[in-house]
Amino acid sequence: MTNPRTDHTEWDEHYERRELARLLPPPPHLEPSLSQLADRRDFLLTEFARPRPFSGLTTRWRGLVLVTAVATAAAITAMTLAPEPSSTEEAPPATAASVELLDRIARVAYTQPQPSAQDSQYTYIRTVGHTTALAESADGSMQRSTTTTNIERWTAVNGARPGLQRRDGGDQQLPAPDPVSLNAPSYRMLAGLPSEPEALTKLIYADAGYNHGAGSASTTGSDQEAFVTIGDLLCNAVAPPAVSAALYRAAGRIPGVTTVDDAVDAVGRHGVAVARVHDGTRFEWIFDQRTMRLLGKRAVLVKDGPWGRAGDEVNSVALVAQGIVGAPGEGVAIETAESSQ
């Protein structure tokens, strides 16, 4: 039997590894805390308990396919089972400018204060925007109409209680998500997602690929669905800073992502945008150029069609307030066009 103390090769390798571990700086992604492991465990158990659809889903969204592991080693193993990002569109890789911009945004997002979110509290989102609809007139022509919306939404931090939506002044109780998913997230669920960009990217693509990947009848494609999913989570939910940062870096791994030098949100605030073109429409996430704060998102036509001419907005949403509150009906400070400039 080989004696490890007289086998110099093995001993030297052991010594070198120990010395490197001592001299090198710690890795950028720290091991999850006990609370994060508990969140991931709860999310894992919820996913196992949820019945899986058989096949042929036609809805745009569905719950997560790939579960989140409760420990780092298990998470790495599970994520390697997810399909690699793919697209039938054969889009080029994200541009260097978009990756650099998303990295800057992620670094700012990571340094934001960690919300002290209790299960008894609610996340609060307020958006202002407009959407476009097409309707056939009596003579058979298509007519465009624009609707302006002002929406406030309260969601239980743990997703276990009904929420509230206030749309243009009218209140509507929202049922508790059953189950929570990428389509209907809670803060606690998002806290259980991986904060490592590669693992999170694979998780999102596993969900996107279920209905929009290779072999499906969808014309959206996994890449576009992943881009839309991340945009919705950033604009319509509240997540811990580490997860928000990982979402931005995950977006930099999506093929076809570019930048737009000047974009305007629904309340007139100018910013720089991260964008992706799909099926004649450019989907943009708009950020304040100075603070790197998310201002909103919009969809702009890049070619003439039934929805309008190139350059026309199809929809635009401005994120004007976001945070944690004590109860439905409570709000947080509103960002105005002037305060962000």
C-alpha positions as a LaTeX table, in Angstrom:
\begin{tabular}{lrrr}
\hline
Residue & $x$ (\AA) & $y$ (\AA) & $z$ (\AA) \\
\hline
Met1 & 0.00 & 0.00 & 0.00 \\
Thr2 & 1.30 & 3.42 & $-0.87$ \\
Asn3 & 2.24 & 5.61 & 2.05 \\
Pro4 & 0.99 & 9.14 & 1.33 \\
Arg5 & 3.86 & 10.63 & 3.29 \\
Thr6 & 6.49 & 8.87 & 1.16 \\
Asp7 & 4.61 & 9.25 & $-2.16$ \\
His8 & 6.08 & 12.67 & $-3.04$ \\
Thr9 & 3.84 & 13.25 & $-6.09$ \\
Glu10 & 0.63 & 12.88 & $-4.11$ \\
Trp11 & 2.01 & 14.83 & $-1.17$ \\
Asp12 & 3.24 & 17.69 & $-3.40$ \\
Glu13 & $-0.16$ & 17.97 & $-5.10$ \\
His14 & $-1.88$ & 18.03 & $-1.72$ \\
Tyr15 & 0.51 & 20.70 & $-0.49$ \\
Glu16 & 0.07 & 22.83 & $-3.63$ \\
Arg17 & $-3.71$ & 22.69 & $-3.40$ \\
Arg18 & $-3.57$ & 23.73 & 0.25 \\
Glu19 & $-1.20$ & 26.61 & $-0.50$ \\
Leu20 & $-3.32$ & 27.82 & $-3.43$ \\
Ala21 & $-6.43$ & 27.76 & $-1.25$ \\
Arg22 & $-4.59$ & 29.86 & 1.32 \\
Leu23 & $-3.11$ & 32.40 & $-1.12$ \\
Leu24 & $-5.90$ & 32.92 & $-3.63$ \\
Pro25 & $-8.84$ & 35.24 & $-2.88$ \\
Pro26 & $-12.21$ & 33.65 & $-2.03$ \\
Pro27 & $-14.49$ & 32.79 & $-4.97$ \\
Pro28 & $-16.96$ & 35.49 & $-6.04$ \\
His29 & $-20.02$ & 33.32 & $-5.37$ \\
Leu30 & $-20.18$ & 32.38 & $-1.69$ \\
Glu31 & $-21.76$ & 29.25 & $-0.30$ \\
Pro32 & $-25.46$ & 29.74 & 0.40 \\
Ser33 & $-26.46$ & 30.71 & 3.91 \\
Leu34 & $-28.63$ & 28.50 & 6.10 \\
Ser35 & $-31.67$ & 30.66 & 5.32 \\
Gln36 & $-31.00$ & 30.36 & 1.58 \\
Leu37 & $-30.71$ & 26.57 & 1.91 \\
Ala38 & $-34.04$ & 26.53 & 3.74 \\
Asp39 & $-35.65$ & 28.58 & 0.95 \\
Arg40 & $-34.26$ & 26.20 & $-1.67$ \\
Arg41 & $-35.46$ & 23.19 & 0.32 \\
Asp42 & $-38.99$ & 24.61 & 0.54 \\
Phe43 & $-39.00$ & 25.37 & $-3.17$ \\
Leu44 & $-37.71$ & 21.87 & $-3.93$ \\
Leu45 & $-40.43$ & 20.22 & $-1.89$ \\
Thr46 & $-43.09$ & 22.37 & $-3.55$ \\
Glu47 & $-41.85$ & 21.36 & $-6.99$ \\
Phe48 & $-41.87$ & 17.65 & $-6.13$ \\
Ala49 & $-45.40$ & 17.92 & $-4.73$ \\
Arg50 & $-46.78$ & 19.73 & $-7.79$ \\
Pro51 & $-48.35$ & 17.47 & $-10.45$ \\
Arg52 & $-46.64$ & 17.64 & $-13.85$ \\
Pro53 & $-48.69$ & 18.21 & $-17.00$ \\
Phe54 & $-48.70$ & 15.30 & $-19.43$ \\
Ser55 & $-47.99$ & 17.12 & $-22.71$ \\
Gly56 & $-49.24$ & 19.59 & $-25.26$ \\
Leu57 & $-49.45$ & 22.68 & $-23.05$ \\
Thr58 & $-50.31$ & 25.73 & $-25.11$ \\
Thr59 & $-50.09$ & 28.42 & $-22.45$ \\
Arg60 & $-47.18$ & 30.83 & $-22.61$ \\
Trp61 & $-46.02$ & 29.96 & $-19.13$ \\
Arg62 & $-45.66$ & 26.91 & $-17.00$ \\
Gly63 & $-44.02$ & 26.14 & $-13.67$ \\
Leu64 & $-40.39$ & 25.27 & $-13.23$ \\
Val65 & $-39.29$ & 21.94 & $-14.64$ \\
Leu66 & $-35.91$ & 21.72 & $-13.03$ \\
Val67 & $-35.95$ & 21.77 & $-9.25$ \\
Thr68 & $-33.49$ & 23.74 & $-7.16$ \\
Ala69 & $-31.16$ & 21.62 & $-5.05$ \\
Val70 & $-30.76$ & 22.24 & $-1.36$ \\
Ala71 & $-26.97$ & 22.25 & $-1.30$ \\
Thr72 & $-24.28$ & 23.57 & $-3.59$ \\
Ala73 & $-22.98$ & 20.19 & $-4.76$ \\
Ala74 & $-26.49$ & 18.90 & $-5.39$ \\
Ala75 & $-27.38$ & 22.10 & $-7.22$ \\
Ile76 & $-24.41$ & 21.73 & $-9.57$ \\
Thr77 & $-25.35$ & 18.11 & $-10.29$ \\
Ala78 & $-29.00$ & 18.96 & $-10.94$ \\
Met79 & $-28.24$ & 21.91 & $-13.19$ \\
Thr80 & $-26.02$ & 19.84 & $-15.45$ \\
Leu81 & $-29.10$ & 17.78 & $-16.29$ \\
Ala82 & $-30.90$ & 20.80 & $-17.74$ \\
Pro83 & $-30.78$ & 21.37 & $-21.50$ \\
Glu84 & $-28.13$ & 23.75 & $-22.73$ \\
Pro85 & $-29.35$ & 27.12 & $-24.07$ \\
Ser86 & $-30.44$ & 26.61 & $-27.65$ \\
Ser87 & $-32.44$ & 28.40 & $-30.28$ \\
Thr88 & $-33.99$ & 27.61 & $-33.61$ \\
Glu89 & $-33.32$ & 31.22 & $-34.61$ \\
Glu90 & $-29.53$ & 30.76 & $-34.80$ \\
Ala91 & $-29.00$ & 34.20 & $-33.30$ \\
Pro92 & $-25.42$ & 35.40 & $-32.76$ \\
Pro93 & $-24.04$ & 35.54 & $-29.21$ \\
Ala94 & $-24.93$ & 38.53 & $-27.07$ \\
Thr95 & $-22.83$ & 41.51 & $-28.09$ \\
Ala96 & $-19.80$ & 42.47 & $-26.02$ \\
Ala97 & $-21.43$ & 45.83 & $-25.27$ \\
Ser98 & $-24.58$ & 44.17 & $-23.88$ \\
Val99 & $-22.60$ & 41.75 & $-21.72$ \\
Glu100 & $-20.52$ & 44.63 & $-20.33$ \\
Leu101 & $-23.62$ & 46.73 & $-19.65$ \\
Leu102 & $-25.44$ & 43.85 & $-17.96$ \\
Asp103 & $-22.39$ & 43.19 & $-15.81$ \\
Arg104 & $-22.34$ & 46.83 & $-14.69$ \\
Ile105 & $-26.06$ & 46.64 & $-13.89$ \\
Ala106 & $-25.54$ & 43.37 & $-12.01$ \\
Arg107 & $-22.75$ & 44.85 & $-9.87$ \\
Val108 & $-25.01$ & 47.76 & $-8.91$ \\
Ala109 & $-27.94$ & 45.42 & $-8.20$ \\
Tyr110 & $-25.75$ & 43.22 & $-5.99$ \\
Thr111 & $-24.80$ & 46.16 & $-3.75$ \\
Gln112 & $-28.39$ & 47.17 & $-3.02$ \\
Pro113 & $-29.63$ & 46.73 & 0.57 \\
Gln114 & $-30.98$ & 43.29 & 1.39 \\
Pro115 & $-34.73$ & 43.65 & 2.09 \\
Ser116 & $-35.81$ & 42.61 & 5.56 \\
Ala117 & $-38.72$ & 40.61 & 4.18 \\
Gln118 & $-40.94$ & 38.80 & 6.68 \\
Asp119 & $-43.48$ & 36.17 & 5.64 \\
Ser120 & $-46.24$ & 38.37 & 7.04 \\
Gln121 & $-45.31$ & 41.18 & 4.62 \\
Tyr122 & $-46.00$ & 41.84 & 0.93 \\
Thr123 & $-44.00$ & 42.82 & $-2.11$ \\
Tyr124 & $-45.29$ & 45.94 & $-3.83$ \\
Ile125 & $-44.98$ & 46.85 & $-7.51$ \\
Arg126 & $-46.43$ & 49.89 & $-9.29$ \\
Thr127 & $-46.27$ & 50.23 & $-13.06$ \\
Val128 & $-47.64$ & 52.78 & $-15.50$ \\
Gly129 & $-47.87$ & 52.10 & $-19.21$ \\
His130 & $-49.83$ & 51.48 & $-22.34$ \\
Thr131 & $-50.59$ & 48.52 & $-24.57$ \\
Thr132 & $-51.73$ & 48.23 & $-28.18$ \\
Ala133 & $-54.51$ & 45.99 & $-29.43$ \\
Leu134 & $-55.67$ & 45.07 & $-32.94$ \\
Ala135 & $-59.35$ & 44.69 & $-33.83$ \\
Glu136 & $-61.08$ & 44.02 & $-37.13$ \\
Ser137 & $-63.48$ & 46.76 & $-38.22$ \\
Ala138 & $-66.75$ & 46.31 & $-40.11$ \\
Asp139 & $-65.02$ & 46.75 & $-43.48$ \\
Gly140 & $-62.48$ & 44.04 & $-42.63$ \\
Ser141 & $-59.54$ & 46.36 & $-41.99$ \\
Met142 & $-57.46$ & 46.12 & $-38.84$ \\
Gln143 & $-57.67$ & 49.01 & $-36.41$ \\
Arg144 & $-55.11$ & 49.75 & $-33.70$ \\
Ser145 & $-56.15$ & 50.97 & $-30.26$ \\
Thr146 & $-54.02$ & 51.98 & $-27.29$ \\
Thr147 & $-54.98$ & 51.46 & $-23.66$ \\
Thr148 & $-53.26$ & 53.23 & $-20.76$ \\
Thr149 & $-52.92$ & 51.33 & $-17.49$ \\
Asn150 & $-51.87$ & 52.19 & $-13.94$ \\
Ile151 & $-51.36$ & 49.03 & $-11.91$ \\
Glu152 & $-50.40$ & 48.37 & $-8.30$ \\
Arg153 & $-49.86$ & 44.80 & $-7.13$ \\
Trp154 & $-49.29$ & 43.30 & $-3.68$ \\
Thr155 & $-48.04$ & 39.70 & $-3.31$ \\
Ala156 & $-47.43$ & 37.86 & $-0.02$ \\
Val157 & $-43.71$ & 37.43 & 0.62 \\
Asn158 & $-44.18$ & 33.69 & 1.13 \\
Gly159 & $-46.87$ & 33.39 & $-1.57$ \\
Ala160 & $-49.21$ & 31.69 & 0.90 \\
Arg161 & $-51.95$ & 34.34 & 1.13 \\
Pro162 & $-54.13$ & 36.17 & $-1.39$ \\
Gly163 & $-52.76$ & 39.35 & $-2.88$ \\
Leu164 & $-54.30$ & 42.52 & $-4.26$ \\
Gln165 & $-54.25$ & 44.28 & $-7.62$ \\
Arg166 & $-55.34$ & 47.90 & $-8.01$ \\
Arg167 & $-55.87$ & 48.70 & $-11.68$ \\
Asp168 & $-56.84$ & 52.24 & $-12.62$ \\
Gly169 & $-58.34$ & 52.74 & $-9.16$ \\
Gly170 & $-60.32$ & 49.49 & $-8.98$ \\
Asp171 & $-59.32$ & 46.76 & $-6.51$ \\
Gln172 & $-59.30$ & 43.03 & $-7.23$ \\
Gln173 & $-58.23$ & 40.30 & $-4.84$ \\
Leu174 & $-55.67$ & 37.94 & $-6.35$ \\
Pro175 & $-55.57$ & 34.28 & $-5.26$ \\
Ala176 & $-52.37$ & 32.98 & $-3.74$ \\
Pro177 & $-50.11$ & 31.40 & $-6.37$ \\
Asp178 & $-50.70$ & 27.65 & $-6.46$ \\
Pro179 & $-47.96$ & 26.78 & $-6.88$ \\
Val180 & $-45.41$ & 29.57 & $-7.04$ \\
Ser181 & $-43.40$ & 29.48 & $-10.26$ \\
Leu182 & $-41.52$ & 31.70 & $-12.68$ \\
Asn183 & $-44.93$ & 32.80 & $-13.93$ \\
Ala184 & $-46.29$ & 33.53 & $-10.46$ \\
Pro185 & $-43.30$ & 34.11 & $-8.16$ \\
Ser186 & $-43.13$ & 35.10 & $-4.54$ \\
Tyr187 & $-40.18$ & 36.79 & $-2.88$ \\
Arg188 & $-39.47$ & 33.63 & $-0.90$ \\
Met189 & $-39.43$ & 31.50 & $-4.04$ \\
Leu190 & $-37.05$ & 33.89 & $-5.79$ \\
Ala191 & $-34.79$ & 33.84 & $-2.73$ \\
Gly192 & $-34.49$ & 30.09 & $-3.25$ \\
Leu193 & $-33.21$ & 30.39 & $-6.82$ \\
Pro194 & $-29.49$ & 29.94 & $-7.55$ \\
Ser195 & $-27.45$ & 33.13 & $-7.31$ \\
Glu196 & $-24.79$ & 31.63 & $-9.59$ \\
Pro197 & $-25.47$ & 32.88 & $-13.16$ \\
Glu198 & $-24.70$ & 29.64 & $-15.00$ \\
Ala199 & $-26.96$ & 27.55 & $-12.81$ \\
Leu200 & $-29.73$ & 30.13 & $-12.99$ \\
Thr201 & $-29.45$ & 30.33 & $-16.78$ \\
Lys202 & $-29.89$ & 26.57 & $-17.10$ \\
Leu203 & $-32.87$ & 26.68 & $-14.77$ \\
Ile204 & $-34.58$ & 29.37 & $-16.85$ \\
Tyr205 & $-33.83$ & 27.56 & $-20.10$ \\
Ala206 & $-35.24$ & 24.32 & $-18.71$ \\
Asp207 & $-38.53$ & 26.13 & $-18.13$ \\
Ala208 & $-38.44$ & 28.01 & $-21.44$ \\
Gly209 & $-37.57$ & 24.90 & $-23.41$ \\
Tyr210 & $-40.56$ & 22.94 & $-22.15$ \\
Asn211 & $-43.03$ & 24.78 & $-24.41$ \\
His212 & $-40.77$ & 26.79 & $-26.69$ \\
Gly213 & $-37.70$ & 24.65 & $-27.30$ \\
Ala214 & $-36.68$ & 22.35 & $-30.12$ \\
Gly215 & $-39.46$ & 20.01 & $-31.13$ \\
Ser216 & $-42.27$ & 22.25 & $-29.89$ \\
Ala217 & $-44.76$ & 23.99 & $-32.13$ \\
Ser218 & $-43.86$ & 27.37 & $-30.64$ \\
Thr219 & $-42.43$ & 30.09 & $-32.87$ \\
Thr220 & $-41.08$ & 31.96 & $-29.84$ \\
Gly221 & $-38.02$ & 29.80 & $-29.22$ \\
Ser222 & $-36.17$ & 29.16 & $-25.97$ \\
Asp223 & $-33.91$ & 32.22 & $-26.30$ \\
Gln224 & $-36.73$ & 34.73 & $-26.65$ \\
Glu225 & $-38.78$ & 33.04 & $-23.93$ \\
Ala226 & $-35.81$ & 33.15 & $-21.57$ \\
Phe227 & $-35.31$ & 36.86 & $-22.32$ \\
Val228 & $-38.99$ & 37.63 & $-21.68$ \\
Thr229 & $-39.02$ & 35.53 & $-18.51$ \\
Ile230 & $-36.08$ & 37.41 & $-17.01$ \\
Gly231 & $-37.56$ & 40.77 & $-18.00$ \\
Asp232 & $-40.87$ & 39.93 & $-16.36$ \\
Leu233 & $-39.18$ & 38.81 & $-13.14$ \\
Leu234 & $-37.11$ & 42.00 & $-12.95$ \\
Cys235 & $-40.01$ & 44.34 & $-13.69$ \\
Asn236 & $-42.93$ & 42.55 & $-12.03$ \\
Ala237 & $-41.41$ & 41.07 & $-8.87$ \\
Val238 & $-39.07$ & 41.84 & $-5.99$ \\
Ala239 & $-36.00$ & 39.60 & $-5.59$ \\
Pro240 & $-32.98$ & 39.58 & $-3.25$ \\
Pro241 & $-30.01$ & 41.56 & $-4.62$ \\
Ala242 & $-27.89$ & 38.47 & $-5.32$ \\
Val243 & $-30.66$ & 36.86 & $-7.37$ \\
Ser244 & $-31.34$ & 40.08 & $-9.29$ \\
Ala245 & $-27.64$ & 40.32 & $-10.13$ \\
Ala246 & $-27.64$ & 36.72 & $-11.32$ \\
Leu247 & $-30.68$ & 37.37 & $-13.52$ \\
Tyr248 & $-28.88$ & 40.24 & $-15.25$ \\
Arg249 & $-25.78$ & 38.13 & $-15.84$ \\
Ala250 & $-27.94$ & 35.26 & $-17.08$ \\
Ala251 & $-29.41$ & 37.63 & $-19.68$ \\
Gly252 & $-25.90$ & 38.21 & $-20.99$ \\
Arg253 & $-25.74$ & 34.52 & $-21.91$ \\
Ile254 & $-28.78$ & 34.68 & $-24.21$ \\
Pro255 & $-27.97$ & 34.80 & $-27.95$ \\
Gly256 & $-29.15$ & 37.87 & $-29.84$ \\
Val257 & $-29.00$ & 40.35 & $-26.94$ \\
Thr258 & $-27.84$ & 43.85 & $-27.95$ \\
Thr259 & $-28.01$ & 47.42 & $-26.65$ \\
Val260 & $-29.91$ & 50.58 & $-27.61$ \\
Asp261 & $-28.19$ & 53.89 & $-26.86$ \\
Asp262 & $-31.35$ & 55.90 & $-26.17$ \\
Ala263 & $-34.74$ & 54.53 & $-25.17$ \\
Val264 & $-37.72$ & 56.20 & $-23.47$ \\
Asp265 & $-40.03$ & 54.55 & $-20.95$ \\
Ala266 & $-43.77$ & 55.05 & $-20.56$ \\
Val267 & $-43.43$ & 58.14 & $-18.34$ \\
Gly268 & $-40.83$ & 59.87 & $-20.50$ \\
Arg269 & $-37.59$ & 58.88 & $-18.76$ \\
His270 & $-34.62$ & 58.39 & $-21.08$ \\
Gly271 & $-32.10$ & 55.64 & $-20.61$ \\
Val272 & $-29.92$ & 53.00 & $-22.21$ \\
Ala273 & $-31.54$ & 49.68 & $-23.11$ \\
Val274 & $-30.68$ & 46.01 & $-23.26$ \\
Ala275 & $-32.68$ & 44.58 & $-26.14$ \\
Arg276 & $-33.47$ & 41.54 & $-28.27$ \\
Val277 & $-35.24$ & 41.43 & $-31.64$ \\
His278 & $-37.77$ & 38.69 & $-32.33$ \\
Asp279 & $-40.32$ & 38.38 & $-35.12$ \\
Gly280 & $-40.11$ & 42.00 & $-36.22$ \\
Thr281 & $-40.24$ & 43.48 & $-32.71$ \\
Arg282 & $-37.44$ & 44.75 & $-30.48$ \\
Phe283 & $-37.98$ & 44.02 & $-26.79$ \\
Glu284 & $-36.15$ & 46.50 & $-24.56$ \\
Trp285 & $-35.29$ & 46.79 & $-20.88$ \\
Ile286 & $-34.55$ & 50.44 & $-20.11$ \\
Phe287 & $-32.05$ & 51.57 & $-17.44$ \\
Asp288 & $-31.07$ & 54.93 & $-16.01$ \\
Gln289 & $-27.64$ & 55.71 & $-17.49$ \\
Arg290 & $-26.36$ & 57.21 & $-14.25$ \\
Thr291 & $-27.74$ & 54.90 & $-11.55$ \\
Met292 & $-28.19$ & 51.73 & $-13.67$ \\
Arg293 & $-31.65$ & 51.38 & $-12.09$ \\
Leu294 & $-34.31$ & 49.56 & $-14.11$ \\
Leu295 & $-36.80$ & 52.12 & $-15.44$ \\
Gly296 & $-39.11$ & 49.84 & $-17.40$ \\
Lys297 & $-39.51$ & 47.88 & $-20.61$ \\
Arg298 & $-41.12$ & 48.31 & $-23.99$ \\
Ala299 & $-41.63$ & 46.60 & $-27.36$ \\
Val300 & $-40.86$ & 48.53 & $-30.56$ \\
Leu301 & $-41.54$ & 47.46 & $-34.15$ \\
Val302 & $-38.47$ & 47.15 & $-36.36$ \\
Lys303 & $-40.42$ & 46.64 & $-39.59$ \\
Asp304 & $-43.81$ & 47.63 & $-40.97$ \\
Gly305 & $-46.73$ & 45.27 & $-40.34$ \\
Pro306 & $-50.31$ & 45.00 & $-39.08$ \\
Trp307 & $-49.31$ & 46.46 & $-35.72$ \\
Gly308 & $-47.90$ & 49.63 & $-37.28$ \\
Arg309 & $-44.77$ & 51.03 & $-38.86$ \\
Ala310 & $-41.16$ & 50.51 & $-37.90$ \\
Gly311 & $-40.39$ & 52.57 & $-34.81$ \\
Asp312 & $-43.92$ & 52.39 & $-33.36$ \\
Glu313 & $-44.30$ & 51.16 & $-29.78$ \\
Val314 & $-46.48$ & 48.10 & $-29.29$ \\
Asn315 & $-46.40$ & 48.40 & $-25.52$ \\
Ser316 & $-44.44$ & 50.23 & $-22.85$ \\
Val317 & $-44.33$ & 49.81 & $-19.07$ \\
Ala318 & $-42.57$ & 52.08 & $-16.57$ \\
Leu319 & $-41.59$ & 50.71 & $-13.18$ \\
Val320 & $-42.31$ & 53.59 & $-10.82$ \\
Ala321 & $-42.28$ & 51.92 & $-7.38$ \\
Gln322 & $-41.00$ & 48.64 & $-5.95$ \\
Gly323 & $-40.39$ & 47.36 & $-2.43$ \\
Ile324 & $-41.61$ & 45.52 & 0.67 \\
Val325 & $-44.64$ & 46.78 & 2.62 \\
Gly326 & $-46.62$ & 45.66 & 5.65 \\
Ala327 & $-50.04$ & 45.08 & 4.11 \\
Pro328 & $-52.01$ & 45.31 & 0.85 \\
Gly329 & $-52.93$ & 48.93 & 0.11 \\
Glu330 & $-49.65$ & 50.32 & 1.45 \\
Gly331 & $-47.17$ & 51.85 & $-1.00$ \\
Val332 & $-43.56$ & 52.99 & $-1.18$ \\
Ala333 & $-41.89$ & 56.13 & $-2.49$ \\
Ile334 & $-42.57$ & 56.78 & $-6.18$ \\
Glu335 & $-39.73$ & 57.58 & $-8.57$ \\
Thr336 & $-40.57$ & 60.40 & $-10.95$ \\
Ala337 & $-39.05$ & 61.29 & $-14.30$ \\
Glu338 & $-37.34$ & 64.26 & $-12.70$ \\
Ser339 & $-35.89$ & 62.37 & $-9.71$ \\
Ser340 & $-34.14$ & 59.82 & $-11.91$ \\
Gln341 & $-32.37$ & 62.36 & $-14.11$ \\
\hline
\end{tabular}
